[in-house]
CSV table of C-alpha atoms in Angstrom, one decimal:
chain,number,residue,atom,x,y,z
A,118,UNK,CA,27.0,-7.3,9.6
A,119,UNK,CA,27.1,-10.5,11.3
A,120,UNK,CA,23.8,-12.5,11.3
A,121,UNK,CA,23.1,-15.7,13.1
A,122,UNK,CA,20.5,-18.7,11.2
A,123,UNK,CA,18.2,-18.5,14.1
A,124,UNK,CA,18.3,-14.7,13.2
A,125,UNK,CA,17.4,-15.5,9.8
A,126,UNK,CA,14.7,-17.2,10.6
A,127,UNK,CA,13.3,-15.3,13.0
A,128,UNK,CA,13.4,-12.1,10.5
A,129,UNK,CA,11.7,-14.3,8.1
A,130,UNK,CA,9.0,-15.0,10.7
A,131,UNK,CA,8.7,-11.0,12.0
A,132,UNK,CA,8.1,-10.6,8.2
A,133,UNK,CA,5.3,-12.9,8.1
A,134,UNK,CA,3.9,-11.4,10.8
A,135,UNK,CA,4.1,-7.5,9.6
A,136,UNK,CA,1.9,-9.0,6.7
A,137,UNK,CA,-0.6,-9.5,9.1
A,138,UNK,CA,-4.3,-9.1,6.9
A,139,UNK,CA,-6.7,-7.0,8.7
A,140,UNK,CA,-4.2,-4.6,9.9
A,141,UNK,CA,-6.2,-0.9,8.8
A,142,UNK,CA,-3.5,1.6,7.5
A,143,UNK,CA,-3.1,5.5,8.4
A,144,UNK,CA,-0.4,7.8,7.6
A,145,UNK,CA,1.6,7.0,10.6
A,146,UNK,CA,0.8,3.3,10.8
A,147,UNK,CA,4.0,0.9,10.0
A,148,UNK,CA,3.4,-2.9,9.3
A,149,UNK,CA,5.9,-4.3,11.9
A,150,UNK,CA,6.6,-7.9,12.9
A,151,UNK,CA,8.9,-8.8,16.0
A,152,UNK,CA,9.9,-12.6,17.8
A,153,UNK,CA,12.0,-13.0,20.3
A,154,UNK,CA,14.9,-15.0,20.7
A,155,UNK,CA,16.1,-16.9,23.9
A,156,UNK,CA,20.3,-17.5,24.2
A,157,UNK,CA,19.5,-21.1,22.9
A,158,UNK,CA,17.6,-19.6,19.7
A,159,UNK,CA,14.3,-20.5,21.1
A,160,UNK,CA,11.5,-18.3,20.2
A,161,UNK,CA,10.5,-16.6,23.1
A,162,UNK,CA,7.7,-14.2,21.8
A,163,UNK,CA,6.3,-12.5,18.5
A,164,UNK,CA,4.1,-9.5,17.8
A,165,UNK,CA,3.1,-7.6,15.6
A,166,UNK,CA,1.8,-3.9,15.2
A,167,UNK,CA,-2.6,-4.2,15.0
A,168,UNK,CA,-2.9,-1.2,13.8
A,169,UNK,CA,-3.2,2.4,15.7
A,170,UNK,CA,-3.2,3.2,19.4
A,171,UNK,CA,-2.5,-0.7,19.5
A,172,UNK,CA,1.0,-1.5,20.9
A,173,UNK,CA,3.6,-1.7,18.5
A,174,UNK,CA,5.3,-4.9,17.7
A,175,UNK,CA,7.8,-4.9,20.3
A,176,UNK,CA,5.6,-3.9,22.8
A,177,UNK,CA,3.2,-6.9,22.2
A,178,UNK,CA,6.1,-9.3,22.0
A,179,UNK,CA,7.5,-8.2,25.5
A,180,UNK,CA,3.9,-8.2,26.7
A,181,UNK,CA,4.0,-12.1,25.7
A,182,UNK,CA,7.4,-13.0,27.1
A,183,UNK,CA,7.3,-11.5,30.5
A,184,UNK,CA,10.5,-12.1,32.5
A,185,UNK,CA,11.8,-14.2,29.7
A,186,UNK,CA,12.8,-11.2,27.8
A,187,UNK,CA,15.6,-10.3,29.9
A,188,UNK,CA,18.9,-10.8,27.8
A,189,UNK,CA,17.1,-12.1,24.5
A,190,UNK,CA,17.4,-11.2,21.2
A,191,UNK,CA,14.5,-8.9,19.8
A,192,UNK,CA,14.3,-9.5,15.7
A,193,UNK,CA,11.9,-6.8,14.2
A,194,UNK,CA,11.1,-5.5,10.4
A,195,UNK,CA,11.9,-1.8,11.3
A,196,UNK,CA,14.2,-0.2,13.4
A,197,UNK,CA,12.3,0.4,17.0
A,198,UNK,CA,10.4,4.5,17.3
A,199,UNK,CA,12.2,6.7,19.9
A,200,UNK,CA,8.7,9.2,20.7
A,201,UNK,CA,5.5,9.3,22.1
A,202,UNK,CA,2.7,8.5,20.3
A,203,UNK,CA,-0.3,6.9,20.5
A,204,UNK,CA,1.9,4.8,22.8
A,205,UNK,CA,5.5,5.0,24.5
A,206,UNK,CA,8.9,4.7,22.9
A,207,UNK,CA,9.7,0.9,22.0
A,208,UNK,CA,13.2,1.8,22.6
A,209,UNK,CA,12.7,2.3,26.5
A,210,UNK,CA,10.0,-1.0,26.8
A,211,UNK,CA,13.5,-2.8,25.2
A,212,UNK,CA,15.4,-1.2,27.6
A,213,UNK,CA,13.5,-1.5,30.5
A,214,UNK,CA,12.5,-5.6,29.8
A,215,UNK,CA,16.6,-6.0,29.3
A,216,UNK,CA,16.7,-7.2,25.8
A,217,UNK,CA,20.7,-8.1,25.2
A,218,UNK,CA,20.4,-7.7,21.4
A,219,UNK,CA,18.4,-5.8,18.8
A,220,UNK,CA,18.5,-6.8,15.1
A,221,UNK,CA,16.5,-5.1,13.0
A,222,UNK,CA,15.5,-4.8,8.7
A,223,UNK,CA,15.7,-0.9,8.5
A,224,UNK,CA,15.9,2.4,9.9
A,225,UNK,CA,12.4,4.0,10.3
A,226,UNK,CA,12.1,6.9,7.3
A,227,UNK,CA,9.7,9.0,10.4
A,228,UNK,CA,12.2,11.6,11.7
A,229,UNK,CA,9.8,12.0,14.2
A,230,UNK,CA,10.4,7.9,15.2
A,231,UNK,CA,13.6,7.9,14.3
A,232,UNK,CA,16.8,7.7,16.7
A,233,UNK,CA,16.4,4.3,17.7
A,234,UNK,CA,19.7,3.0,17.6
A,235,UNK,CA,21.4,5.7,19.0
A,236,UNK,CA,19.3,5.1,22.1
A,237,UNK,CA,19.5,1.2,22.1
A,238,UNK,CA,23.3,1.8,22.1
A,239,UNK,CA,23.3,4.2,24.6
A,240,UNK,CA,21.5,2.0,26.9
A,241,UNK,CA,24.3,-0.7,25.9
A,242,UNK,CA,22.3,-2.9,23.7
A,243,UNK,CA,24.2,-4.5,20.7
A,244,UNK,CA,22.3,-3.6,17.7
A,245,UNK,CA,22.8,-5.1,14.2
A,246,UNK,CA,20.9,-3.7,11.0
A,247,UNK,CA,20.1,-4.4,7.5
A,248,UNK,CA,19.0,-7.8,7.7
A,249,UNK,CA,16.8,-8.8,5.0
A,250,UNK,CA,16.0,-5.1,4.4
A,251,UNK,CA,14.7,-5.5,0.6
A,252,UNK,CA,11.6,-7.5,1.5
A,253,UNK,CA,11.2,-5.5,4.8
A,254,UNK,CA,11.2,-2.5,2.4
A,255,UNK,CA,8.8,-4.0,-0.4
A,256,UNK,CA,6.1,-4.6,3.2
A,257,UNK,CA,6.7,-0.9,4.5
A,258,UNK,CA,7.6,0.9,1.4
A,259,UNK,CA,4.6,2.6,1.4
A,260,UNK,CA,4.7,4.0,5.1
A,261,UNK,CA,8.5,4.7,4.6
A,262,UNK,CA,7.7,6.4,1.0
A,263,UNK,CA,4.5,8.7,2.7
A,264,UNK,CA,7.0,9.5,5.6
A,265,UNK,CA,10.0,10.4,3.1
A,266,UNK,CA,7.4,12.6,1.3
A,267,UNK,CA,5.1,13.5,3.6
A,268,UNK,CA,2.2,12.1,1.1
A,269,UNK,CA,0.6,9.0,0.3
A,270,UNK,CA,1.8,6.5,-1.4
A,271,UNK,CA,0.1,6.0,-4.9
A,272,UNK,CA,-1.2,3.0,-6.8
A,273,UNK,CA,-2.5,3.7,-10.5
A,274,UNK,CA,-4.8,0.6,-11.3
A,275,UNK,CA,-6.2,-0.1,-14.3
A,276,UNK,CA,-7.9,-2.5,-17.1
A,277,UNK,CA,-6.8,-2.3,-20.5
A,278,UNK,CA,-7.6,-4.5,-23.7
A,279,UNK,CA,-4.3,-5.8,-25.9
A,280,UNK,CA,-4.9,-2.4,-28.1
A,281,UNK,CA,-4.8,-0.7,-25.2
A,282,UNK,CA,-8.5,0.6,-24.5
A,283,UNK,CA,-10.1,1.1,-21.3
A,284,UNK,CA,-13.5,1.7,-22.6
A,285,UNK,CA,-15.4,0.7,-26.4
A,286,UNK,CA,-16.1,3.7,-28.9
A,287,UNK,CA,-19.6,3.8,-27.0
A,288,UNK,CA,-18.0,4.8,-23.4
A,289,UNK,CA,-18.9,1.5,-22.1
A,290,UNK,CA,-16.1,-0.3,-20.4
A,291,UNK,CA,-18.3,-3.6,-18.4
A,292,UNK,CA,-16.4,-5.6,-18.3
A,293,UNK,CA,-13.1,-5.1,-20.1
A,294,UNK,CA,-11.1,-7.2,-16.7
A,295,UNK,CA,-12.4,-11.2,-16.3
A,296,UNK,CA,-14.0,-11.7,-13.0
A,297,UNK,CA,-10.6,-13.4,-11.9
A,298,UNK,CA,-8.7,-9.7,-12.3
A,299,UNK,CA,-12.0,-7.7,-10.5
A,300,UNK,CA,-11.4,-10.1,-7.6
A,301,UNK,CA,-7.8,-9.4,-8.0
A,302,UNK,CA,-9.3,-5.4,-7.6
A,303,UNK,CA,-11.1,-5.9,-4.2
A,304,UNK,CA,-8.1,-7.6,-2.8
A,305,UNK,CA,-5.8,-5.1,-3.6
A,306,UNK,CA,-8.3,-2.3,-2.9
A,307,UNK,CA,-8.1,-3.4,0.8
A,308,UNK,CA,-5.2,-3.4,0.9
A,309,UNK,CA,-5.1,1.1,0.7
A,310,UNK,CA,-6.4,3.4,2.4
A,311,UNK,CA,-7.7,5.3,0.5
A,312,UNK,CA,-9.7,5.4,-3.3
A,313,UNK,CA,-9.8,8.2,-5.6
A,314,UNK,CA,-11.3,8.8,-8.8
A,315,UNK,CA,-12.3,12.5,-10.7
A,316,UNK,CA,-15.3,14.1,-10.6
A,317,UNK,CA,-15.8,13.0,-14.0
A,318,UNK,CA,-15.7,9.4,-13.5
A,319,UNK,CA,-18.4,9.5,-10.8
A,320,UNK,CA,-20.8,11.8,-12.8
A,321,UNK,CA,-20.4,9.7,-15.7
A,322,UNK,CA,-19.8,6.1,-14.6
A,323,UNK,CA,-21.0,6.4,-11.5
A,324,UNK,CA,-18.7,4.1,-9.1
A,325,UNK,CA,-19.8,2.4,-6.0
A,326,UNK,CA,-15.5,2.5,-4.9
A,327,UNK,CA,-16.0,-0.2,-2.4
A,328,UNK,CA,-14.2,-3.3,-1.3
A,329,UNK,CA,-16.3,-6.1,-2.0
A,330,UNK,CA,-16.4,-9.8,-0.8
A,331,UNK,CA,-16.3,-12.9,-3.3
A,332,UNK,CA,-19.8,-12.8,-3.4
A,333,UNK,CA,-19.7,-9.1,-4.8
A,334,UNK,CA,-21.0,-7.9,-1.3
A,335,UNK,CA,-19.4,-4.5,0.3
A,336,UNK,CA,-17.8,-5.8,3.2
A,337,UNK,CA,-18.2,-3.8,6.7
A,338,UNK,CA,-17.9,-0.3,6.4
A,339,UNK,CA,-14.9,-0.5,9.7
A,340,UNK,CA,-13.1,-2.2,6.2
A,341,UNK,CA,-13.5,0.4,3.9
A,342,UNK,CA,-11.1,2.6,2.2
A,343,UNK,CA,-11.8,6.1,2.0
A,344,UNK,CA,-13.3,7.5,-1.1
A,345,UNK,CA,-12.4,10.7,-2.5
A,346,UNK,CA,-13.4,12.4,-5.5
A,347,UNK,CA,-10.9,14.9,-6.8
A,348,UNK,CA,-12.1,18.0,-9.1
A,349,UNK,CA,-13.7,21.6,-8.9
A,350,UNK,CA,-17.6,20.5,-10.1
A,351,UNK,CA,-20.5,19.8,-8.1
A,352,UNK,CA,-21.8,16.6,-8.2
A,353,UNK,CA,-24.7,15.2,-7.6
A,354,UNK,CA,-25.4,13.9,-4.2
A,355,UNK,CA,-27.8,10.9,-5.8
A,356,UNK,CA,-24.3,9.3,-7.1
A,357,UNK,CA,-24.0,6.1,-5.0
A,358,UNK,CA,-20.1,7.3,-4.1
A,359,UNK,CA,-22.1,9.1,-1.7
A,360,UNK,CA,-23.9,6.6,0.0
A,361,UNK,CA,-23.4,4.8,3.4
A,362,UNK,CA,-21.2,1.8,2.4
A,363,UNK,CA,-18.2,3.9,3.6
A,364,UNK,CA,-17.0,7.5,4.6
A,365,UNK,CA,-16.4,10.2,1.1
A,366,UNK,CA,-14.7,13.2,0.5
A,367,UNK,CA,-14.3,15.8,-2.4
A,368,UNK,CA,-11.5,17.3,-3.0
A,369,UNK,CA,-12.2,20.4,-4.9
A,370,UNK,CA,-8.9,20.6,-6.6
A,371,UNK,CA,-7.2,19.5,-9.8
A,372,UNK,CA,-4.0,19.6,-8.3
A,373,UNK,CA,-2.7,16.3,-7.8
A,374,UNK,CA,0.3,17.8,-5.5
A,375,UNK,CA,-2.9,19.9,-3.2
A,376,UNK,CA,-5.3,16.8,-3.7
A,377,UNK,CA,-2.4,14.3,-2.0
A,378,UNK,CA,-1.4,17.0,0.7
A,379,UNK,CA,-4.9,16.9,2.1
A,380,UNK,CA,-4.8,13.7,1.9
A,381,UNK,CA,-1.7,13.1,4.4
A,382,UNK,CA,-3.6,15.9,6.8
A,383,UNK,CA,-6.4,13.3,6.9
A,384,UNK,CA,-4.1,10.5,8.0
A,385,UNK,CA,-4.2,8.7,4.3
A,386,UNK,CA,-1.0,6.7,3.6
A,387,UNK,CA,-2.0,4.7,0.5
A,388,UNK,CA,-3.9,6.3,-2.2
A,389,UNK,CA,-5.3,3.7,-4.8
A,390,UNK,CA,-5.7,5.6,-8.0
A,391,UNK,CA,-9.0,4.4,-10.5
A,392,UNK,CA,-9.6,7.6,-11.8
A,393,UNK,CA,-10.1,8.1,-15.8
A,394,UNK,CA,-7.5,9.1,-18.1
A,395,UNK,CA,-6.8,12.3,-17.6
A,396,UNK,CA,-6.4,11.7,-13.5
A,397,UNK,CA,-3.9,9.1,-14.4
A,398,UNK,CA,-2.0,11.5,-17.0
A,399,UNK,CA,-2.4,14.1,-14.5
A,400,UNK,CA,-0.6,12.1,-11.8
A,401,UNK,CA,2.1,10.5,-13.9
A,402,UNK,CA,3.1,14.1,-15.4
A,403,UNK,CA,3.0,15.1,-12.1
A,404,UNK,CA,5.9,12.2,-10.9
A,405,UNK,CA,3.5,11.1,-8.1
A,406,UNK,CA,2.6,7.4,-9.3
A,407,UNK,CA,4.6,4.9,-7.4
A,408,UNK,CA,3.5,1.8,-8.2
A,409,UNK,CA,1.1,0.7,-11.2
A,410,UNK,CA,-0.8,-2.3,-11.5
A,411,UNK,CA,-2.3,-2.9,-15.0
A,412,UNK,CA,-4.9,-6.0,-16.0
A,413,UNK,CA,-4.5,-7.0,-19.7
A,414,UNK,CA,-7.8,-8.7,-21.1
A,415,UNK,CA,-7.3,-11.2,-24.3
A,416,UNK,CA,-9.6,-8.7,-26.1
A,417,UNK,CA,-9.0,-5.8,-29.3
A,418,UNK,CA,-11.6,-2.9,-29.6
A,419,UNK,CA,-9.9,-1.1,-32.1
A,420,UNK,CA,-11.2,1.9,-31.2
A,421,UNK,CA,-12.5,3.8,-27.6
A,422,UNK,CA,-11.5,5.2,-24.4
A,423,UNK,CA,-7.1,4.8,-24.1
A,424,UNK,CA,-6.4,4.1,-20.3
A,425,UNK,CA,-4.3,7.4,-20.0
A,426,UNK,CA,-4.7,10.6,-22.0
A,427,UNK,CA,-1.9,13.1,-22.6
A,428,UNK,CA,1.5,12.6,-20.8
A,429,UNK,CA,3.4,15.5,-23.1
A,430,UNK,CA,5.2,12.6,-25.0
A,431,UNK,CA,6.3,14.0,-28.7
A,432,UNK,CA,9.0,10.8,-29.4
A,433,UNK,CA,9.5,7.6,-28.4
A,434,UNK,CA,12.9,8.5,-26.9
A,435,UNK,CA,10.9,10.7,-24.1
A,436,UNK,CA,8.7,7.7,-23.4
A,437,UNK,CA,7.5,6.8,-19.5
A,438,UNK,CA,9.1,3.5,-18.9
A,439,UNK,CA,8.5,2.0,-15.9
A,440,UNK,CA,10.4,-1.0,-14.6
A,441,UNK,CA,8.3,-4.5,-14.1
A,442,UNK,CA,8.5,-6.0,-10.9
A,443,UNK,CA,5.6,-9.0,-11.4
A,444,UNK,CA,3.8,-10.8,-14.5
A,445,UNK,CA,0.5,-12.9,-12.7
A,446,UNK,CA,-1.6,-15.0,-15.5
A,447,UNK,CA,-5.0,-15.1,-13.3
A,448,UNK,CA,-6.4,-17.7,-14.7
A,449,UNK,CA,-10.5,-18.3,-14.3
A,450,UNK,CA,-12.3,-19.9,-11.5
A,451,UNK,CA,-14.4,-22.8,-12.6
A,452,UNK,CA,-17.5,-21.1,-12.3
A,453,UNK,CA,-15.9,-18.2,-14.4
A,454,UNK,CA,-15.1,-20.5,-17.3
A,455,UNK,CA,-17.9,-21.6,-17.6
A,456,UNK,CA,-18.9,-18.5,-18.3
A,457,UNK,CA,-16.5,-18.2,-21.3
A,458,UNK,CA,-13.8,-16.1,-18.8
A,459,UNK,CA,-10.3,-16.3,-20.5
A,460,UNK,CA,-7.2,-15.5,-18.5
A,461,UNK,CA,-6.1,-11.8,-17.9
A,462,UNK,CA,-2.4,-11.1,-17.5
A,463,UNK,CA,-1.8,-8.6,-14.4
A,464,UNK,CA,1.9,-6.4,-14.7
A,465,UNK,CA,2.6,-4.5,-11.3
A,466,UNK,CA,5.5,-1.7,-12.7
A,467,UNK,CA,7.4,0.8,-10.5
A,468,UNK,CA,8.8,4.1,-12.0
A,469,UNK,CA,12.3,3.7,-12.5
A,470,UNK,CA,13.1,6.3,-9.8
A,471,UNK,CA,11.9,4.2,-7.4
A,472,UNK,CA,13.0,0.7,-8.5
A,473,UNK,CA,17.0,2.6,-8.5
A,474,UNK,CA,16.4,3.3,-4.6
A,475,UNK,CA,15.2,0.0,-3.9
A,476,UNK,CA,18.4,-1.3,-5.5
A,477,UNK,CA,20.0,0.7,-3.9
């Protein structure tokens, strides 16, 4: 693999641009960036993909450039799709516009999209791949993990004291998380597509599951996650998961693997996971967590609610050891400390599994 600077750089810009905020995520949505380059390593163009029945990143780059596409180089995150979706192949808008040169992160995990480079090639375009391909994974692991699997991607998130409690001897768990760590929450919430807790947790905590702005206001519902409730029981249609902020579903299954599978049928590609213990235990026995992100509060209970229940773990030999892959101090905002806010610790842990293939 042979990689120019300007290449480099450009990559590192397509990059920035898949990271896009604002871009709402679906099943078959990837986070794509693309620039192209002129002969004399001039950007040309960049695009990226806006979310769906937009044009894909390629398509809005070549869009931008015009004529001066013809013989550049076309630097994008993901390797181009070869079908027909919501809009035409990028591999034939390349084609057509003449691009010289395609260098791209990594292959598209879609065997539906797939067969890009075979058709580049055929056309006689030199491709080149594997160009900063981890952080293109760590942006579209989650569409490339949901296409592998043909499920969503799932986030368990959750606050815990030092001794490990998510909730005092009394049930009641406001707040265990500093007001730094629940901003923290929104952010990431916005991030999914999707929020699900268990029936349990909405009867008896009684969730709003929305994003929220910094003011603690729902932002529009166009913005909103998903919210699905998971379990057999009725609930009562007073509980404000049902209300208008943004769209609900139950999910009358305890079947993590059924739960997920409807899910993916409903265009969901990242599920984030806030459900109670026994969800969490549920999922993680099941081998369906894929990323966990866990706020630690300066704060011992002693006694109460543990964050997960029962995981089949008789010896410490057996334990669930995932591998951690960021350690954030969120510190308190002014106003926060001076409301006596101390700073909370947030770990973000893959399961091994998953951290292997990434090296890999």
């Amino acid at each position: 693999m042979s990689f120019t600077p300007a290449e480099q750089a450009a990559m590192t810009r397509a990059l920035e641009l898949a990271a896009t905020p604002g871009v709402p995520m679906v099943a078959d949505t990837r986070r794509v960036g693309c620039v192209l380059l002129a002969d004399d390593d001039t950007t040309v163009a960049e695009g990226y993909h806006r979310g769906p029945g937009t044009p894909h990143a390629e398509a809005a780059a070549l869009a931008q450039a015009g004529e001066s596409a013809r013989g550049a180089t076309a630097v994008v995150t993901l390797e181009p799709c070869h079908h027909t979706g919501r809009t035409g192949p990028c591999t034939e808008a390349l084609v057509a516009a003449g691009v010289r040169r395609v260098v791209y992160a990594e292959s598209d995990a879609n065997p539906v999209a797939a067969g890009g480079r075979a058709r580049l090639e055929a056309a006689g375009i030199e491709v080149e791949t594997g160009l900063m391909a981890t952080a293109a994974d760590a942006l579209a692991g989650v569409y490339q993990l949901a296409q592998r699997e043909q499920r969503p991607f799932v986030t368990w998130k959750f606050a815990t004291t030092l001794d490990g409690r998510s909730a005092a001897a009394d049930g009641t768990s406001r707040w265990v998380s500093s007001a730094a760590a629940r901003r923290d929450t929104h952010r990431l919430r916005a991030l999914c597509d999707t929020m699900l807790v268990g029936s349990n947790t909405v009867a008896v905590d009684d969730p709003l599951l929305t994003v929220r702005d910094e003011h603690d206001r729902p932002v529009g519902p166009e913005r909103q996650p998903l919210r699905a409730v998971m379990g057999e029981r009725d609930l009562d249609p007073a509980r404000r998961v049902f209300n208008t902020d943004a769209e609900t579903v139950h999910l009358r299954t305890r079947d993590p693997h059924r739960a997920l599978a409807e899910l993916f049928v409903r265009d969901r590609q990242h599920v984030f996971l806030e459900g109670g213990p026994t969800l969490a235990a549920a999922f993680l026995r099941a081998g369906l967590v894929d990323e966990i992100v866990t706020y630690v509060a300066p704060m011992l209970l002693g006694a109460g609610r543990s964050a997960v229940g029962d995981l089949g773990v008789t010896t410490i030999a057996e334990a669930f050891r995932p591998v951690v892959t960021d350690v954030t101090v969120l510190d308190p905002s002014p106003a926060d400390g001076a409301a006596g806010e101390q700073p909370n610790i947030r770990l973000t842990l893959r399961p091994a599994r998953l951290h292997q293939q990434k090296e890999h």
